[in-house]
mmCIF file of C-alpha atoms in Angstrom:
data_model
loop_
_atom_site.group_PDB
_atom_site.id
_atom_site.type_symbol
_atom_site.label_atom_id
_atom_site.label_comp_id
_atom_site.label_asym_id
_atom_site.label_seq_id
_atom_site.Cartn_x
_atom_site.Cartn_y
_atom_site.Cartn_z
ATOM 1 C CA MET T 1 -29.399 -48.116 32.623
ATOM 2 C CA HIS T 2 -28.838 -48.805 28.913
ATOM 3 C CA ASN T 3 -29.479 -52.542 28.653
ATOM 4 C CA LEU T 4 -30.515 -55.596 30.627
ATOM 5 C CA ILE T 5 -30.738 -59.320 30.049
ATOM 6 C CA ILE T 6 -33.438 -61.624 31.416
ATOM 7 C CA PHE T 7 -32.796 -65.268 32.310
ATOM 8 C CA GLY T 8 -36.144 -66.921 32.947
ATOM 9 C CA GLY T 9 -36.636 -70.402 34.318
ATOM 10 C CA THR T 10 -38.102 -72.618 36.978
ATOM 11 C CA PHE T 11 -34.718 -73.075 38.720
ATOM 12 C CA ASP T 12 -35.971 -76.276 40.324
ATOM 13 C CA PRO T 13 -33.236 -76.501 41.501
ATOM 14 C CA PRO T 14 -30.659 -73.950 40.310
ATOM 15 C CA HIS T 15 -27.462 -75.759 39.313
ATOM 16 C CA ASN T 16 -23.967 -75.019 38.037
ATOM 17 C CA GLY T 17 -25.194 -75.036 34.446
ATOM 18 C CA HIS T 18 -27.467 -72.077 35.192
ATOM 19 C CA ILE T 19 -24.855 -70.177 37.177
ATOM 20 C CA ASN T 20 -21.858 -70.783 34.906
ATOM 21 C CA THR T 21 -23.870 -69.963 31.788
ATOM 22 C CA ALA T 22 -24.928 -66.672 33.376
ATOM 23 C CA ILE T 23 -21.366 -65.869 34.449
ATOM 24 C CA ASN T 24 -19.924 -66.604 30.998
ATOM 25 C CA VAL T 25 -22.611 -64.558 29.253
ATOM 26 C CA GLN T 26 -22.171 -61.588 31.548
ATOM 27 C CA LYS T 27 -18.368 -61.650 31.391
ATOM 28 C CA HIS T 28 -18.598 -61.522 27.601
ATOM 29 C CA PHE T 29 -21.429 -59.016 27.094
ATOM 30 C CA ASN T 30 -21.339 -56.991 30.343
ATOM 31 C CA PHE T 31 -25.018 -56.021 30.476
ATOM 32 C CA ASP T 32 -25.858 -53.199 32.876
ATOM 33 C CA ARG T 33 -28.135 -55.593 34.743
ATOM 34 C CA PHE T 34 -28.616 -59.368 34.642
ATOM 35 C CA LEU T 35 -32.023 -60.478 35.921
ATOM 36 C CA PHE T 36 -32.839 -64.013 36.993
ATOM 37 C CA LEU T 37 -36.597 -64.378 36.524
ATOM 38 C CA PRO T 38 -37.958 -67.442 38.339
ATOM 39 C CA CYS T 39 -41.418 -68.381 37.124
ATOM 40 C CA LYS T 40 -44.295 -69.164 39.438
ATOM 41 C CA THR T 41 -46.332 -71.502 37.264
ATOM 42 C CA PRO T 42 -44.501 -73.140 34.327
ATOM 43 C CA VAL T 43 -46.747 -73.250 31.272
ATOM 44 C CA LEU T 44 -44.974 -75.844 29.102
ATOM 45 C CA LYS T 45 -43.412 -77.899 31.897
ATOM 46 C CA ASN T 46 -44.689 -79.945 34.798
ATOM 47 C CA GLU T 47 -45.415 -78.061 37.992
ATOM 48 C CA ALA T 48 -42.297 -77.291 40.020
ATOM 49 C CA THR T 49 -41.363 -79.738 42.783
ATOM 50 C CA ALA T 50 -40.026 -77.099 45.173
ATOM 51 C CA THR T 51 -42.232 -74.208 46.271
ATOM 52 C CA PRO T 52 -41.617 -70.711 44.876
ATOM 53 C CA THR T 53 -40.144 -69.681 48.240
ATOM 54 C CA GLN T 54 -37.756 -72.639 48.248
ATOM 55 C CA ARG T 55 -36.653 -71.985 44.665
ATOM 56 C CA ILE T 56 -35.978 -68.322 45.445
ATOM 57 C CA GLU T 57 -34.017 -69.259 48.562
ATOM 58 C CA MET T 58 -31.930 -71.753 46.574
ATOM 59 C CA LEU T 59 -31.288 -69.191 43.845
ATOM 60 C CA ASN T 60 -30.168 -66.654 46.444
ATOM 61 C CA LEU T 61 -27.797 -69.247 47.907
ATOM 62 C CA ALA T 62 -26.449 -70.120 44.453
ATOM 63 C CA LEU T 63 -25.693 -66.470 43.679
ATOM 64 C CA ALA T 64 -24.387 -65.445 47.101
ATOM 65 C CA SER T 65 -20.736 -66.090 46.283
ATOM 66 C CA VAL T 66 -20.823 -64.766 42.703
ATOM 67 C CA ASP T 67 -18.770 -61.663 41.867
ATOM 68 C CA LYS T 68 -20.983 -58.644 42.630
ATOM 69 C CA THR T 69 -19.573 -56.743 39.645
ATOM 70 C CA LEU T 70 -21.588 -59.072 37.380
ATOM 71 C CA HIS T 71 -24.753 -57.190 38.441
ATOM 72 C CA PHE T 72 -26.854 -60.301 39.050
ATOM 73 C CA GLN T 73 -30.306 -59.710 40.539
ATOM 74 C CA ILE T 74 -33.387 -61.839 41.144
ATOM 75 C CA ASP T 75 -36.666 -60.382 39.901
ATOM 76 C CA LEU T 76 -39.856 -61.647 41.557
ATOM 77 C CA SER T 77 -42.430 -60.139 39.194
ATOM 78 C CA GLU T 78 -43.493 -63.535 37.792
ATOM 79 C CA ILE T 79 -43.520 -65.139 41.240
ATOM 80 C CA ASN T 80 -45.786 -62.354 42.498
ATOM 81 C CA ARG T 81 -48.136 -62.515 39.513
ATOM 82 C CA ASP T 82 -51.390 -64.461 39.854
ATOM 83 C CA THR T 83 -51.599 -65.309 36.161
ATOM 84 C CA PRO T 84 -49.544 -67.983 34.322
ATOM 85 C CA SER T 85 -45.888 -67.186 33.643
ATOM 86 C CA TYR T 86 -46.083 -65.974 30.049
ATOM 87 C CA MET T 87 -42.799 -64.403 28.948
ATOM 88 C CA VAL T 88 -44.562 -61.935 26.662
ATOM 89 C CA ASP T 89 -46.321 -60.481 29.733
ATOM 90 C CA SER T 90 -43.012 -60.192 31.567
ATOM 91 C CA LEU T 91 -41.335 -58.425 28.656
ATOM 92 C CA GLN T 92 -44.242 -55.987 28.415
ATOM 93 C CA HIS T 93 -43.884 -55.406 32.166
ATOM 94 C CA PHE T 94 -40.179 -54.592 31.790
ATOM 95 C CA ARG T 95 -40.854 -52.332 28.805
ATOM 96 C CA LYS T 96 -43.376 -50.397 30.898
ATOM 97 C CA GLN T 97 -41.012 -50.291 33.878
ATOM 98 C CA PHE T 98 -37.815 -49.282 32.078
ATOM 99 C CA GLY T 99 -39.075 -47.501 28.964
ATOM 100 C CA GLU T 100 -39.096 -47.988 25.218
ATOM 101 C CA LYS T 101 -35.455 -47.028 24.686
ATOM 102 C CA ILE T 102 -33.878 -49.658 26.913
ATOM 103 C CA VAL T 103 -32.230 -52.652 25.238
ATOM 104 C CA LEU T 104 -34.004 -55.813 26.438
ATOM 105 C CA THR T 105 -32.514 -59.237 25.750
ATOM 106 C CA LEU T 106 -33.988 -62.619 26.610
ATOM 107 C CA LEU T 107 -31.564 -65.457 27.360
ATOM 108 C CA MET T 108 -32.517 -69.045 26.532
ATOM 109 C CA GLY T 109 -31.012 -72.353 25.496
ATOM 110 C CA ASP T 110 -31.194 -73.876 22.027
ATOM 111 C CA ASP T 111 -33.758 -76.393 23.232
ATOM 112 C CA ALA T 112 -36.122 -73.735 24.602
ATOM 113 C CA PHE T 113 -35.622 -71.617 21.479
ATOM 114 C CA SER T 114 -36.710 -74.526 19.285
ATOM 115 C CA GLN T 115 -39.997 -74.642 21.244
ATOM 116 C CA LEU T 116 -40.867 -70.961 20.758
ATOM 117 C CA PRO T 117 -43.856 -71.653 18.465
ATOM 118 C CA TYR T 118 -45.530 -73.317 21.460
ATOM 119 C CA TRP T 119 -45.126 -70.224 23.656
ATOM 120 C CA HIS T 120 -48.037 -67.877 24.288
ATOM 121 C CA ALA T 121 -48.035 -64.972 21.781
ATOM 122 C CA TRP T 122 -44.567 -66.035 20.669
ATOM 123 C CA THR T 123 -44.529 -63.825 17.562
ATOM 124 C CA LYS T 124 -44.602 -60.752 19.817
ATOM 125 C CA LEU T 125 -41.387 -61.646 21.669
ATOM 126 C CA LEU T 126 -39.018 -60.086 19.141
ATOM 127 C CA THR T 127 -41.113 -56.907 19.039
ATOM 128 C CA LEU T 128 -40.223 -56.481 22.712
ATOM 129 C CA ALA T 129 -36.718 -57.913 23.086
ATOM 130 C CA ASN T 130 -33.695 -59.509 21.492
ATOM 131 C CA ILE T 131 -33.018 -63.211 22.016
ATOM 132 C CA LEU T 132 -29.605 -64.539 22.998
ATOM 133 C CA VAL T 133 -29.583 -68.268 22.242
ATOM 134 C CA ILE T 134 -27.132 -70.431 24.162
ATOM 135 C CA LYS T 135 -25.815 -73.538 22.467
ATOM 136 C CA ARG T 136 -26.739 -76.711 24.367
ATOM 137 C CA ALA T 137 -24.534 -79.792 24.236
ATOM 138 C CA GLY T 138 -26.104 -82.499 22.124
ATOM 139 C CA PHE T 139 -28.711 -80.238 20.540
ATOM 140 C CA ASP T 140 -28.829 -80.397 16.745
ATOM 141 C CA ASP T 141 -30.102 -77.090 15.374
ATOM 142 C CA ARG T 142 -30.714 -78.758 12.020
ATOM 143 C CA VAL T 143 -33.957 -80.116 13.494
ATOM 144 C CA HIS T 144 -35.454 -76.635 13.879
ATOM 145 C CA SER T 145 -38.991 -76.316 12.525
ATOM 146 C CA ASP T 146 -39.711 -74.247 9.432
ATOM 147 C CA LEU T 147 -41.180 -71.522 11.671
ATOM 148 C CA ILE T 148 -37.912 -71.240 13.599
ATOM 149 C CA LYS T 149 -35.865 -71.299 10.389
ATOM 150 C CA GLU T 150 -37.987 -68.431 9.040
ATOM 151 C CA LEU T 151 -37.500 -66.527 12.296
ATOM 152 C CA LEU T 152 -33.727 -66.978 12.081
ATOM 153 C CA ALA T 153 -33.641 -65.926 8.431
ATOM 154 C CA LYS T 154 -35.361 -62.676 9.360
ATOM 155 C CA HIS T 155 -33.780 -61.826 12.709
ATOM 156 C CA GLU T 156 -30.467 -63.657 13.236
ATOM 157 C CA THR T 157 -27.331 -61.515 13.341
ATOM 158 C CA LYS T 158 -23.634 -62.378 13.451
ATOM 159 C CA ASP T 159 -22.906 -59.049 15.150
ATOM 160 C CA SER T 160 -22.638 -59.695 18.887
ATOM 161 C CA THR T 161 -22.926 -55.978 19.700
ATOM 162 C CA ALA T 162 -26.529 -55.957 18.405
ATOM 163 C CA ILE T 163 -27.652 -57.815 21.527
ATOM 164 C CA CYS T 164 -26.349 -54.984 23.693
ATOM 165 C CA GLU T 165 -27.238 -52.031 21.459
ATOM 166 C CA GLN T 166 -30.365 -52.902 19.439
ATOM 167 C CA THR T 167 -33.586 -52.226 21.357
ATOM 168 C CA TYR T 168 -35.290 -55.430 20.169
ATOM 169 C CA GLY T 169 -35.594 -57.789 17.215
ATOM 170 C CA ALA T 170 -32.147 -59.437 17.027
ATOM 171 C CA ILE T 171 -31.271 -63.104 17.537
ATOM 172 C CA TYR T 172 -27.679 -64.042 18.336
ATOM 173 C CA HIS T 173 -26.186 -67.470 19.066
ATOM 174 C CA PHE T 174 -23.483 -67.703 21.716
ATOM 175 C CA ASP T 175 -21.412 -70.565 23.096
ATOM 176 C CA ALA T 176 -21.414 -70.072 26.871
ATOM 177 C CA GLY T 177 -19.875 -73.485 27.552
ATOM 178 C CA SER T 178 -21.429 -76.915 27.261
ATOM 179 C CA PHE T 179 -23.270 -77.921 30.423
ATOM 180 C CA ASP T 180 -24.908 -81.171 29.400
ATOM 181 C CA PHE T 181 -27.353 -81.608 32.275
ATOM 182 C CA SER T 182 -30.684 -80.161 33.314
ATOM 183 C CA SER T 183 -32.764 -79.564 36.431
ATOM 184 C CA THR T 184 -34.879 -82.577 35.426
ATOM 185 C CA TRP T 185 -31.782 -84.800 35.429
ATOM 186 C CA VAL T 186 -30.594 -83.268 38.709
ATOM 187 C CA ARG T 187 -33.925 -84.030 40.401
ATOM 188 C CA LYS T 188 -33.880 -87.634 39.175
ATOM 189 C CA GLU T 189 -30.314 -88.183 40.386
ATOM 190 C CA LEU T 190 -31.051 -86.581 43.741
ATOM 191 C CA GLY T 191 -34.003 -88.965 44.041
ATOM 192 C CA LYS T 192 -31.472 -91.813 43.771
ATOM 193 C CA ASN T 193 -29.369 -90.233 46.549
ATOM 194 C CA LYS T 194 -26.524 -89.545 44.113
ATOM 195 C CA ASP T 195 -23.695 -87.170 45.028
ATOM 196 C CA LEU T 196 -24.123 -84.140 42.760
ATOM 197 C CA SER T 197 -21.538 -81.875 44.358
ATOM 198 C CA ALA T 198 -19.870 -81.460 40.954
ATOM 199 C CA TYR T 199 -23.103 -80.137 39.476
ATOM 200 C CA MET T 200 -24.543 -77.999 42.263
ATOM 201 C CA PRO T 201 -23.370 -75.067 44.393
ATOM 202 C CA GLU T 202 -22.563 -76.457 47.842
ATOM 203 C CA PRO T 203 -25.010 -74.154 49.719
ATOM 204 C CA VAL T 204 -27.814 -75.371 47.433
ATOM 205 C CA MET T 205 -26.887 -79.004 48.093
ATOM 206 C CA GLN T 206 -27.007 -78.362 51.839
ATOM 207 C CA TYR T 207 -30.385 -76.629 51.528
ATOM 208 C CA ILE T 208 -31.819 -79.569 49.581
ATOM 209 C CA LYS T 209 -30.629 -82.024 52.237
ATOM 210 C CA GLN T 210 -31.895 -79.905 55.121
ATOM 211 C CA ASN T 211 -35.331 -79.527 53.533
ATOM 212 C CA ASP T 212 -35.543 -83.084 52.198
ATOM 213 C CA LEU T 213 -36.257 -81.908 48.647
ATOM 214 C CA TYR T 214 -36.478 -84.108 45.562
#
């Protein structure tokens, strides 16, 4: 394996924005492996509503019908860890598991990227991986903090191949399609008994109803 991309998140619940973003990224970049990394204990967010087991089951349902040639997999290393879900620990875990020569890339939205200075040991992230930043509808990147602007000045590249070939240290922005909704919004709408079939994979919707979630 030459390269892999990591898509971390709570996935509470997984929705079409998650899945379609992943599909569009993988169709464009064709990483050798695409890992969904559900976290056990969110550090900067409220505690998940669904249990880790329920979130994993929903993610499996959401990915069941996806083209197998996209090499999607679910990694449970954060779920199985007793400590908080710090991404720097996960990246160090993958470096140890796959070696120093593998190309590691971390996938995140513009909004999460803007919050990097609040992450644990955030300055170490680019010493372990690249960052592929997905444009989010309605997000104005002009509001980035000075710390993020300095990070971009040092690490941003316009060469899309760097994300697949450079071992670590590159930041690349990519438009994977505008999906202007979040898991937080989905949970609120589900709490109002709204029909979200346009936003959720059908098997996930059925699971939520059967388990009376949200």
